Short mmCIF file of C-alpha atoms in Angstrom, two decimals:
data_model
loop_
_atom_site.label_atom_id
_atom_site.label_comp_id
_atom_site.label_asym_id
_atom_site.label_seq_id
_atom_site.Cartn_x
_atom_site.Cartn_y
_atom_site.Cartn_z
CA MET A 1 -78.91 -179.45 64.34
CA THR A 2 -78.80 -179.86 60.52
CA ILE A 3 -78.95 -176.88 58.23
CA THR A 4 -80.12 -177.53 54.72
CA ARG A 5 -78.82 -175.63 51.66
CA ARG A 6 -82.10 -173.82 51.42
CA GLN A 7 -81.66 -172.68 55.08
CA LEU A 8 -78.06 -171.78 54.55
CA MET A 9 -79.08 -169.52 51.54
CA ALA A 10 -81.55 -167.85 53.79
CA VAL A 11 -78.77 -167.40 56.33
CA MET A 12 -76.30 -165.77 53.92
CA GLY A 13 -78.51 -164.60 51.14
CA ALA A 14 -78.84 -165.35 47.45
CA GLY A 15 -76.84 -163.94 44.66
CA GLY A 16 -73.68 -164.33 42.54
CA ALA A 17 -70.28 -164.35 44.05
CA ALA A 18 -68.75 -161.01 44.89
CA ALA A 19 -65.57 -160.05 43.38
CA ILE A 20 -64.87 -156.68 45.29
CA ALA A 21 -61.53 -154.87 44.67
CA THR A 22 -59.48 -153.90 47.63
CA GLY A 23 -59.49 -150.32 48.72
CA ALA A 24 -56.64 -147.74 48.56
CA GLY A 25 -53.63 -148.79 50.55
CA ALA A 26 -53.72 -152.36 49.85
CA VAL A 27 -50.93 -154.10 47.95
CA GLY A 28 -51.16 -157.26 45.92
CA ALA A 29 -49.27 -160.42 45.90
CA MET A 30 -46.02 -160.40 47.95
CA SER A 31 -42.57 -161.36 46.54
CA THR A 32 -41.34 -164.97 46.45
CA GLN A 33 -38.53 -163.71 48.64
CA THR A 34 -41.09 -163.29 51.43
CA TYR A 35 -43.91 -165.76 50.95
CA LEU A 36 -44.00 -168.66 48.48
CA GLY A 37 -47.34 -169.56 46.83
CA ALA A 38 -48.82 -165.99 46.68
CA LYS A 39 -50.96 -165.54 43.55
CA GLY A 40 -49.11 -164.28 40.68
CA ASN A 41 -45.68 -165.38 41.61
CA GLY A 42 -45.68 -168.81 39.94
CA GLY A 43 -46.01 -170.91 43.11
CA ARG A 44 -47.46 -174.29 42.59
CA GLN A 45 -49.09 -174.20 46.03
CA SER A 46 -51.14 -171.03 46.33
CA ALA A 47 -51.94 -169.00 49.39
CA GLY A 48 -54.59 -167.04 47.41
CA ASP A 49 -54.58 -163.37 47.15
CA VAL A 50 -52.07 -161.77 49.66
CA LEU A 51 -52.74 -158.08 50.56
CA ARG A 52 -50.09 -156.18 52.43
CA SER A 53 -50.17 -152.80 54.31
CA SER A 54 -48.44 -149.71 52.96
CA ASN A 55 -47.48 -146.63 54.70
CA GLY A 56 -48.86 -147.79 57.97
CA VAL A 57 -52.30 -148.91 56.86
CA LEU A 58 -54.01 -151.67 55.20
CA ARG A 59 -57.40 -150.80 53.65
CA VAL A 60 -59.54 -153.80 52.49
CA GLN A 61 -63.08 -154.15 51.22
CA LEU A 62 -64.64 -157.54 51.97
CA ALA A 63 -68.06 -158.37 50.73
CA ALA A 64 -69.80 -161.58 51.99
CA ASN A 65 -72.07 -163.14 49.45
CA LEU A 66 -73.35 -166.60 48.24
CA GLY A 67 -72.37 -167.71 44.96
CA THR A 68 -70.25 -169.92 42.63
CA VAL A 69 -66.58 -170.01 43.58
CA ILE A 70 -63.48 -171.78 42.18
CA VAL A 71 -62.62 -174.54 44.69
CA ASN A 72 -59.79 -176.90 43.81
CA LYS A 73 -59.87 -175.70 40.23
CA GLU A 74 -63.63 -176.37 39.87
CA ALA A 75 -66.71 -173.89 39.84
CA THR A 76 -68.59 -174.85 42.89
CA PRO A 77 -71.98 -173.36 43.72
CA GLY A 78 -73.23 -172.94 47.30
CA LEU A 79 -70.40 -171.13 49.05
CA THR A 80 -70.32 -167.81 50.94
CA THR A 81 -66.99 -166.12 50.54
CA TYR A 82 -65.27 -162.86 50.91
CA ASN A 83 -64.84 -161.22 47.44
CA GLY A 84 -65.65 -164.46 45.78
CA LEU A 85 -62.30 -165.98 46.75
CA PHE A 86 -61.60 -169.42 48.42
CA PRO A 87 -59.56 -169.28 50.44
CA ALA A 88 -60.13 -165.61 51.45
CA PRO A 89 -57.53 -162.97 50.86
CA THR A 90 -54.46 -163.30 53.26
CA LEU A 91 -53.79 -159.96 55.12
CA ILE A 92 -50.30 -158.77 55.98
CA VAL A 93 -49.84 -156.02 58.55
CA LYS A 94 -46.97 -154.69 60.70
CA PRO A 95 -46.92 -153.79 64.38
CA GLY A 96 -48.27 -150.16 64.74
CA ASP A 97 -50.38 -150.47 61.55
CA ARG A 98 -54.05 -149.58 61.13
CA LEU A 99 -56.22 -152.35 59.57
CA GLU A 100 -59.25 -150.78 58.00
CA ILE A 101 -61.79 -153.15 56.60
CA ARG A 102 -65.06 -152.20 54.86
CA LEU A 103 -67.31 -155.14 55.64
CA ILE A 104 -70.29 -155.31 53.17
CA ASN A 105 -73.07 -157.83 54.35
CA ASN A 106 -74.89 -159.04 51.27
CA GLY A 107 -76.41 -161.98 53.32
CA GLY A 108 -79.68 -162.72 54.88
CA THR A 109 -78.73 -162.56 58.55
CA ALA A 110 -76.18 -160.59 60.64
CA THR A 111 -72.53 -161.11 60.66
CA ASN A 112 -69.26 -159.34 61.89
CA LEU A 113 -65.50 -159.95 62.18
CA HIS A 114 -63.14 -161.40 64.82
CA PHE A 115 -59.47 -161.25 64.58
CA HIS A 116 -58.47 -164.38 66.23
CA GLY A 117 -55.59 -164.09 68.56
CA MET A 118 -54.90 -160.34 68.03
CA HIS A 119 -53.96 -158.20 71.04
CA VAL A 120 -56.19 -155.28 70.18
CA SER A 121 -59.03 -153.44 71.80
CA PRO A 122 -62.34 -155.34 72.09
CA ARG A 123 -64.32 -152.22 72.02
CA GLY A 124 -65.61 -149.83 69.20
CA HIS A 125 -64.90 -150.66 65.69
CA GLN A 126 -62.09 -153.02 66.59
CA ASP A 127 -62.19 -156.63 67.69
CA ASN A 128 -65.70 -156.23 68.97
CA VAL A 129 -67.75 -159.43 68.61
CA PHE A 130 -71.03 -157.69 69.81
CA ILE A 131 -71.13 -155.75 66.58
CA GLU A 132 -73.98 -156.80 64.39
CA VAL A 133 -73.73 -156.07 60.80
CA GLU A 134 -77.43 -156.64 59.49
CA PRO A 135 -78.22 -157.73 55.95
CA GLY A 136 -77.53 -154.92 53.51
CA GLU A 137 -75.40 -153.00 55.92
CA VAL A 138 -71.73 -151.93 55.78
CA HIS A 139 -69.45 -151.68 58.73
CA GLU A 140 -66.22 -149.91 58.81
CA TYR A 141 -63.64 -151.61 61.05
CA ASP A 142 -60.55 -149.55 62.30
CA VAL A 143 -58.20 -151.87 64.10
CA ARG A 144 -55.23 -150.26 65.80
CA ILE A 145 -52.37 -152.60 66.14
CA PRO A 146 -49.94 -151.87 68.94
CA PRO A 147 -46.41 -151.06 68.08
CA ASP A 148 -45.25 -153.83 70.29
CA HIS A 149 -47.76 -156.38 68.86
CA PRO A 150 -46.18 -159.97 68.53
CA GLY A 151 -45.31 -160.95 65.03
CA GLY A 152 -46.75 -164.23 63.84
CA LEU A 153 -49.85 -165.93 62.33
CA TYR A 154 -53.45 -165.04 63.20
CA TRP A 155 -56.69 -165.34 61.13
CA TYR A 156 -60.00 -163.69 60.87
CA HIS A 157 -63.63 -165.01 60.67
CA PRO A 158 -67.26 -164.12 61.55
CA HIS A 159 -68.14 -164.33 65.19
CA HIS A 160 -71.76 -163.66 65.12
CA HIS A 161 -73.35 -165.86 67.87
CA THR A 162 -75.47 -168.86 66.45
CA THR A 163 -74.10 -168.50 62.87
CA SER A 164 -70.29 -168.54 63.36
CA GLY A 165 -70.12 -172.15 62.32
CA PRO A 166 -72.30 -171.99 59.21
CA GLN A 167 -70.50 -168.85 58.08
CA VAL A 168 -67.01 -170.25 58.43
CA TRP A 169 -67.94 -173.60 57.06
CA SER A 170 -69.18 -171.87 53.85
CA GLY A 171 -65.94 -170.09 53.26
CA LEU A 172 -65.71 -166.97 55.45
CA SER A 173 -62.15 -167.27 56.95
CA GLY A 174 -58.77 -166.21 56.08
CA LEU A 175 -55.24 -165.80 57.28
CA LEU A 176 -53.84 -162.68 58.98
CA VAL A 177 -49.98 -162.10 59.36
CA VAL A 178 -48.36 -159.65 61.60
CA GLU A 179 -44.70 -159.12 60.32
CA GLY A 180 -41.89 -159.58 62.77
CA GLY A 181 -41.59 -162.04 65.52
CA ALA A 182 -39.76 -165.32 64.83
CA GLY A 183 -39.62 -164.61 60.95
CA SER A 184 -37.45 -161.54 61.58
CA ARG A 185 -34.65 -163.20 63.31
CA PRO A 186 -31.35 -163.07 61.26
CA GLU A 187 -31.08 -166.83 60.87
CA ILE A 188 -34.73 -167.12 59.74
CA LYS A 189 -35.27 -163.91 57.70
CA GLY A 190 -33.72 -165.12 54.54
CA LEU A 191 -35.54 -168.50 54.59
CA ARG A 192 -38.31 -169.22 51.97
CA ARG A 193 -41.67 -169.16 53.78
CA ARG A 194 -44.99 -170.84 53.40
CA LEU A 195 -48.46 -169.87 54.68
CA ILE A 196 -50.61 -173.09 55.01
CA ALA A 197 -54.32 -172.60 55.78
CA LEU A 198 -56.16 -175.88 56.88
CA ARG A 199 -59.96 -176.09 56.66
CA GLU A 200 -62.68 -178.58 55.96
CA GLY A 201 -65.63 -178.82 53.54
CA GLY A 202 -66.90 -180.97 50.76
CA ILE A 203 -69.02 -181.13 47.76
CA ASP A 204 -72.40 -182.98 47.70
CA THR A 205 -73.70 -185.40 45.12
CA ASP A 206 -75.43 -182.41 43.22
CA GLY A 207 -72.14 -180.63 42.80
CA TYR A 208 -73.07 -178.04 45.55
CA TRP A 209 -70.96 -177.11 48.53
CA ALA A 210 -72.19 -179.53 51.11
CA ASP A 211 -74.62 -178.36 53.98
CA TYR A 212 -73.24 -177.52 57.29
CA THR A 213 -72.92 -180.59 59.76
CA THR A 214 -74.30 -183.05 57.24
CA LEU A 215 -70.89 -184.63 56.26
CA THR A 216 -69.39 -187.34 58.52
CA PRO A 217 -65.54 -187.04 59.22
CA ASP A 218 -65.13 -189.80 56.58
CA GLU A 219 -66.92 -187.82 54.05
CA THR A 220 -65.39 -184.44 54.92
CA GLN A 221 -62.58 -183.19 52.66
CA LEU A 222 -59.54 -181.52 54.09
CA TYR A 223 -58.23 -178.46 52.04
CA VAL A 224 -54.74 -176.89 52.01
CA ASN A 225 -55.11 -173.43 50.87
CA GLY A 226 -58.35 -174.26 49.15
CA ARG A 227 -56.77 -177.29 47.29
CA LEU A 228 -56.98 -181.01 47.73
CA ASN A 229 -53.57 -182.72 48.15
CA PRO A 230 -51.60 -179.76 46.53
CA ARG A 231 -47.92 -179.86 45.51
CA MET A 232 -45.09 -177.78 47.12
CA ASN A 233 -41.30 -177.75 46.42
CA ILE A 234 -38.33 -177.67 48.66
CA ARG A 235 -34.65 -178.19 47.83
CA PRO A 236 -32.44 -180.93 49.13
CA GLY A 237 -31.39 -179.96 52.69
CA GLU A 238 -33.20 -176.62 52.68
CA THR A 239 -34.81 -175.19 55.69
CA GLN A 240 -38.17 -173.51 55.14
CA PHE A 241 -40.37 -171.47 57.65
CA TRP A 242 -43.98 -172.77 57.47
CA GLN A 243 -46.83 -170.85 59.30
CA ILE A 244 -49.71 -173.37 59.64
CA GLY A 245 -53.17 -172.51 60.86
CA ASN A 246 -56.52 -174.49 61.37
CA ILE A 247 -59.12 -171.96 60.22
CA GLY A 248 -61.96 -174.36 59.89
CA VAL A 249 -64.97 -175.37 61.92
CA ALA A 250 -64.31 -178.73 63.76
CA THR A 251 -61.39 -180.74 62.38
CA TYR A 252 -58.58 -181.93 64.80
CA TYR A 253 -55.28 -182.33 62.97
CA LEU A 254 -52.39 -184.43 63.96
CA LEU A 255 -49.86 -183.69 61.29
CA GLN A 256 -46.85 -185.73 60.17
CA LEU A 257 -44.30 -185.10 57.31
CA ASP A 258 -42.81 -188.26 56.14
CA ASP A 259 -39.22 -188.91 57.71
CA HIS A 260 -39.03 -185.33 58.92
CA GLU A 261 -39.47 -183.50 62.11
CA PHE A 262 -40.89 -180.00 62.85
CA THR A 263 -39.05 -177.36 64.87
CA VAL A 264 -41.43 -175.25 66.55
CA ILE A 265 -40.60 -171.53 66.82
CA GLU A 266 -44.02 -169.88 66.99
CA GLU A 267 -47.31 -170.68 68.76
CA ASP A 268 -50.70 -168.89 68.11
CA GLY A 269 -48.96 -165.90 66.79
CA SER A 270 -46.09 -165.38 69.36
CA PRO A 271 -42.51 -166.40 69.19
CA VAL A 272 -41.68 -169.22 71.54
CA TRP A 273 -38.95 -168.76 74.19
CA LYS A 274 -37.91 -172.36 74.05
CA THR A 275 -37.95 -174.24 70.66
CA TRP A 276 -38.71 -177.81 70.52
CA GLN A 277 -38.59 -180.56 67.88
CA THR A 278 -41.51 -182.99 67.34
CA PRO A 279 -42.30 -185.64 64.78
CA THR A 280 -45.95 -184.65 64.99
CA LEU A 281 -47.93 -181.25 65.23
CA PHE A 282 -51.32 -181.32 66.90
CA LEU A 283 -53.81 -178.43 65.80
CA SER A 284 -57.17 -178.42 67.39
CA PRO A 285 -59.71 -175.89 65.73
CA GLY A 286 -58.24 -172.32 65.84
CA LYS A 287 -54.73 -173.40 66.45
CA ARG A 288 -51.66 -172.13 64.63
CA TYR A 289 -47.91 -172.99 64.72
CA GLY A 290 -44.83 -171.54 63.00
CA VAL A 291 -42.28 -174.38 62.29
CA LEU A 292 -38.97 -174.92 60.62
CA VAL A 293 -38.80 -177.84 58.24
CA THR A 294 -35.49 -178.93 56.76
CA ALA A 295 -35.76 -181.35 53.76
CA ARG A 296 -33.69 -184.61 53.75
CA LYS A 297 -30.80 -184.55 51.23
CA GLN A 298 -32.29 -187.14 48.96
CA ARG A 299 -34.51 -186.08 46.14
CA GLY A 300 -38.09 -187.45 45.93
CA THR A 301 -41.66 -186.93 47.11
CA VAL A 302 -42.84 -186.89 50.77
CA ARG A 303 -46.22 -186.26 51.98
CA LEU A 304 -47.74 -184.13 54.75
CA ARG A 305 -50.22 -186.27 56.41
CA GLN A 306 -53.31 -186.04 58.69
CA LEU A 307 -52.62 -189.13 60.98
CA GLY A 308 -56.16 -188.93 62.31
CA TYR A 309 -57.38 -187.94 65.72
CA ASN A 310 -60.10 -189.30 68.19
CA GLN A 311 -61.97 -186.16 69.47
CA GLY A 312 -64.63 -188.27 71.20
CA LYS A 313 -67.70 -187.85 69.17
CA ALA A 314 -65.85 -187.21 65.96
CA GLN A 315 -63.25 -189.76 64.67
CA TRP A 316 -61.05 -188.02 62.20
CA PRO A 317 -59.52 -190.54 59.81
CA GLU A 318 -55.95 -190.48 58.30
CA ARG A 319 -55.54 -188.49 55.13
CA GLU A 320 -52.80 -187.23 52.74
CA LEU A 321 -52.77 -183.43 52.80
CA MET A 322 -50.09 -182.26 50.71
CA ARG A 323 -47.16 -183.67 48.35
CA LEU A 324 -43.77 -182.14 49.09
CA ARG A 325 -41.31 -182.49 46.11
CA ILE A 326 -37.58 -182.53 47.11
CA ASP A 327 -35.63 -181.55 44.12
CA GLY A 328 -33.32 -178.89 42.58
CA LYS A 329 -29.89 -177.67 43.83
CA PRO A 330 -29.08 -178.15 47.52
CA GLY A 331 -30.57 -175.51 49.81
CA GLN A 332 -29.38 -173.74 52.93
CA SER A 333 -30.06 -175.56 56.24
CA VAL A 334 -30.58 -173.52 59.41
CA SER A 335 -30.80 -174.73 62.96
CA VAL A 336 -31.89 -172.73 66.03
CA ASP A 337 -30.94 -172.77 69.68
CA ARG A 338 -33.32 -174.19 72.22
CA ASN A 339 -33.33 -170.86 74.19
CA PHE A 340 -35.06 -168.60 71.66
CA GLY A 341 -36.30 -165.72 73.91
CA SER A 342 -37.55 -164.76 77.26
CA PRO A 343 -40.84 -165.55 78.93
CA PRO A 344 -43.08 -162.62 79.64
CA ALA A 345 -42.26 -160.79 82.91
CA TRP A 346 -45.86 -161.03 84.19
CA LEU A 347 -45.50 -164.70 84.61
CA ASP A 348 -43.95 -163.88 88.11
CA ASP A 349 -46.43 -161.48 89.09
CA PRO A 350 -48.72 -162.15 92.12
CA ILE A 351 -51.92 -163.85 91.37
CA ALA A 352 -54.72 -161.38 91.66
CA GLN A 353 -57.67 -163.80 91.18
CA ARG A 354 -58.00 -167.64 90.74
CA ARG A 355 -61.06 -168.97 88.76
CA VAL A 356 -62.40 -172.38 87.89
CA LEU A 357 -64.57 -172.87 84.84
CA THR A 358 -66.28 -176.14 83.94
CA LEU A 359 -67.30 -177.15 80.46
CA SER A 360 -70.32 -179.55 80.03
CA GLN A 361 -73.22 -180.53 77.67
CA SER A 362 -76.49 -182.33 77.63
CA VAL A 363 -79.23 -183.09 75.21
CA VAL A 364 -82.60 -181.39 75.84
CA ASP A 365 -85.70 -182.29 73.79
CA GLY A 366 -83.37 -183.95 71.23
CA VAL A 367 -81.21 -180.78 70.96
CA GLY A 368 -77.66 -180.49 71.99
CA GLU A 369 -76.98 -177.80 74.69
CA PHE A 370 -73.40 -176.64 75.75
CA TYR A 371 -72.60 -174.93 78.97
CA ILE A 372 -69.95 -173.04 80.90
CA ASP A 373 -70.43 -173.42 84.63
CA GLY A 374 -73.97 -174.83 83.78
CA VAL A 375 -75.06 -171.68 81.85
CA MET A 376 -75.58 -171.19 78.12
CA PHE A 377 -74.50 -168.05 76.52
CA ASP A 378 -78.10 -167.01 75.66
CA ASN A 379 -78.95 -167.08 79.35
CA LEU A 380 -75.97 -165.12 80.70
CA THR A 381 -76.88 -162.30 83.16
CA PHE A 382 -74.65 -159.72 84.84
CA ASP A 383 -74.04 -162.23 87.64
CA ASP A 384 -72.26 -164.52 85.13
CA VAL A 385 -69.86 -161.85 83.79
CA ILE A 386 -66.32 -162.36 84.99
CA GLN A 387 -64.83 -159.04 85.86
CA VAL A 388 -60.99 -158.71 85.85
CA LYS A 389 -58.90 -155.54 86.52
CA LEU A 390 -56.61 -154.04 84.04
CA GLY A 391 -53.01 -154.78 84.57
CA THR A 392 -53.42 -157.79 86.78
CA THR A 393 -52.45 -161.43 86.33
CA GLU A 394 -55.10 -164.07 87.03
CA GLU A 395 -54.97 -167.97 87.06
CA TRP A 396 -57.60 -169.94 85.53
CA VAL A 397 -58.56 -173.74 85.67
CA ILE A 398 -60.51 -174.99 82.65
CA ARG A 399 -62.18 -178.44 83.42
CA ASN A 400 -64.06 -180.69 80.88
CA ALA A 401 -67.01 -182.51 82.13
CA SER A 402 -68.30 -183.47 78.73
CA SER A 403 -68.02 -187.32 79.25
CA LYS A 404 -70.38 -190.26 79.44
CA SER A 405 -68.97 -191.11 83.08
CA SER A 406 -70.36 -187.82 84.24
CA GLY A 407 -73.78 -188.29 82.66
CA GLY A 408 -73.14 -186.44 79.38
CA PRO A 409 -74.25 -187.76 75.95
CA GLU A 410 -70.82 -188.03 74.51
CA ASN A 411 -67.15 -188.02 75.35
CA GLU A 412 -65.76 -184.80 73.79
CA GLU A 413 -62.75 -182.64 73.75
CA HIS A 414 -62.95 -178.86 73.80
CA PRO A 415 -60.51 -176.36 72.42
CA PHE A 416 -60.83 -173.47 74.80
CA HIS A 417 -60.00 -170.04 73.44
CA ILE A 418 -60.07 -166.52 75.02
CA HIS A 419 -60.03 -163.10 73.28
CA VAL A 420 -57.68 -160.06 73.76
CA ASN A 421 -54.89 -161.54 75.90
CA ASP A 422 -52.73 -164.69 75.54
CA PHE A 423 -52.07 -167.21 78.36
CA VAL A 424 -49.41 -169.65 79.50
CA VAL A 425 -50.32 -173.12 80.50
CA VAL A 426 -48.57 -174.17 83.57
CA GLU A 427 -50.34 -177.47 84.54
CA GLN A 428 -52.60 -180.17 83.23
CA GLY A 429 -53.94 -183.55 84.58
CA SER A 430 -56.94 -185.81 84.83
CA TRP A 431 -60.18 -184.71 86.67
CA ASP A 432 -63.21 -186.77 87.77
CA PRO A 433 -66.31 -184.76 87.46
CA VAL A 434 -68.14 -187.09 89.72
CA THR A 435 -65.70 -187.31 92.62
CA ASN A 436 -63.99 -183.98 91.90
CA GLU A 437 -60.63 -185.79 92.44
CA VAL A 438 -57.55 -184.65 90.42
CA SER A 439 -54.83 -187.07 89.30
CA ASN A 440 -51.93 -187.40 86.97
CA ARG A 441 -50.89 -183.76 87.62
CA GLN A 442 -48.24 -182.51 85.28
CA PHE A 443 -46.50 -179.26 86.23
CA ILE A 444 -45.34 -177.72 82.99
CA ASP A 445 -42.19 -175.79 82.29
CA PRO A 446 -43.58 -173.13 80.08
CA ARG A 447 -41.99 -172.53 76.71
CA SER A 448 -44.58 -170.47 74.90
CA GLN A 449 -47.81 -168.44 74.97
CA ALA A 450 -51.22 -169.54 73.43
CA ASP A 451 -54.64 -168.30 72.90
CA THR A 452 -56.18 -171.73 72.32
CA VAL A 453 -55.64 -174.97 74.35
CA ASN A 454 -57.36 -178.26 73.97
CA VAL A 455 -58.91 -179.83 77.11
CA PRO A 456 -59.59 -183.69 76.90
CA TRP A 457 -62.84 -185.01 78.62
CA ASN A 458 -62.41 -185.75 82.27
CA ALA A 459 -59.36 -183.52 82.38
CA TYR A 460 -58.29 -180.00 83.15
CA VAL A 461 -55.70 -177.38 82.19
CA ARG A 462 -54.44 -174.53 84.45
CA PHE A 463 -53.14 -171.26 82.87
CA ARG A 464 -51.99 -167.79 83.80
CA THR A 465 -53.08 -164.73 81.84
CA HIS A 466 -52.26 -160.99 82.07
CA PHE A 467 -54.85 -158.31 81.29
CA ALA A 468 -52.79 -155.77 79.76
CA ASP A 469 -53.45 -152.53 77.69
CA PHE A 470 -57.24 -152.67 76.90
CA ILE A 471 -60.38 -152.42 78.68
CA GLY A 472 -63.68 -153.66 77.27
CA ARG A 473 -66.15 -156.63 77.07
CA SER A 474 -65.16 -159.85 75.35
CA VAL A 475 -65.53 -163.58 75.35
CA TYR A 476 -64.03 -167.00 75.98
CA HIS A 477 -65.47 -170.18 74.31
CA CYS A 478 -65.07 -173.55 72.83
CA HIS A 479 -63.55 -173.23 69.42
CA LEU A 480 -65.60 -176.17 68.03
CA LEU A 481 -68.02 -173.71 66.35
CA PHE A 482 -71.10 -175.69 66.70
CA HIS A 483 -70.48 -175.92 70.55
CA GLU A 484 -69.84 -172.12 70.60
CA ASP A 485 -73.01 -171.35 68.60
CA HIS A 486 -75.07 -173.55 70.85
CA GLY A 487 -74.10 -172.17 74.13
CA MET A 488 -70.50 -172.79 75.21
CA MET A 489 -69.36 -169.26 75.63
CA GLY A 490 -68.86 -166.81 78.39
CA ILE A 491 -68.35 -163.04 78.85
CA PHE A 492 -65.59 -161.11 80.64
CA ASP A 493 -65.08 -157.44 81.36
CA ILE A 494 -61.70 -155.82 81.73
CA VAL A 495 -62.17 -152.76 83.81
CA ASN A 496 -59.77 -149.91 84.93
CA ALA A 497 -59.33 -148.42 88.20
CA ASP A 498 -62.48 -146.27 87.63
CA GLY A 499 -64.54 -149.29 86.96
CA GLU A 500 -64.89 -148.46 83.18
CA GLY A 501 -65.06 -151.47 81.14
CA ALA A 502 -67.76 -152.54 78.61
CA GLY A 503 -68.29 -150.18 75.65
CA PRO A 504 -71.29 -148.81 73.89
CA GLY A 505 -73.33 -151.57 72.35
CA GLN A 506 -71.54 -154.49 74.16
CA ARG A 507 -74.85 -155.86 75.49
CA LEU A 508 -75.51 -159.19 77.09
CA PRO A 509 -77.81 -161.69 75.21
CA THR A 510 -80.37 -161.02 78.01
CA HIS A 511 -79.87 -157.25 78.21
CA GLN A 512 -82.55 -155.53 76.11
CA HIS A 513 -81.88 -151.78 76.93
#
């Protein structure tokens, strides 16, 4: 489906860019000792406005409005952004904090907020994707972050069904950091840190932000913290801590830094328990990593590159993303042990339930439809809702039947994401949707938790997940947002011993009462 600029304006509403100040309790740019590139600290590579909690609370006012916004130093009309900023403000909180967001919808259709990867309640005024903030309405979010919440990189974006893709594409996404985690370890705490937000977009021939889905991968621009091919500095031999997030709509990144390796210490917001070194870093939509980068001792310029990736339908080409200048006095080098922590104790729990979900797609009357177990999100009934018990551990298999060999219109990979609780991948392999045969089984020695995993076509992944702390109704889906908006999303209820689960207003699409 193609959405024109006129239709996008109708979706998000006309008007000038909003520049709304943050509320009491928010703090401005962080110091260079903590994060480099924050606005106001002189960093050449900007992470945008960075707002940090104070006295246990971060109060933020976010207004979504269509208007002209500065993108890559140029005034660009046709974006929809929070507070007129591209990228959106980066939010910094601590475990145990309250995140209070006043969301103002100045658009033409409903919106809401999702706190991607956060382990918080899916009910009420928290990470509740069933909330609908209608045009002209204001909604007060009050997210209670547990005191033991993992420290790491997360992000926030709209999750209103059918419009998540257009809204994120037009500028509505930003980074969210929970302090602590790998960054608080003694050997890492003193390192200079970078926040790196990757997202796509582009400007059309009229100088407007391009219409959603109209650009081919070759035409799409890849932005690093809202800039094209920005510069960043590092000293010879210096180790820096980079937190990298794919907060866009559809792009698959295979990252490489010339003549360097990444040491992974954080995945999807949680510290790993076994570190690893890799020459490339793979980020499907929604994915995040925290890595250590140690500069070579020779001065000069190296580049962070998108090596390109074959997603199936989309062929993402090679691009230069960022220039890294190695210069100045020699810096401090740091290395970490492979054994970095302990796996979660629930990995050894008995399996309460095993489930198999199948992802597929088709074209009906010229329109793409996307399914989980043969059902589109809009057609879900109570019979399709997965019910899980609070405090139990389950094992899920996610299979991808989106392939030409199985009768589908395309070969496509799907980044599977689940809300509320992380999972640990324990197995992967090939799967034939026609014969149901499994081959190339790989049993994985787990080294980290995740909330997003990519599933190639004619393949499967098996993971274990523990439903801790919170009851309520939430969703799992493909994080290619076009696929999510067009059906590839399911619902699960976490219920306690009394059968209590879904909260007020958490209705199914087919539930009208």
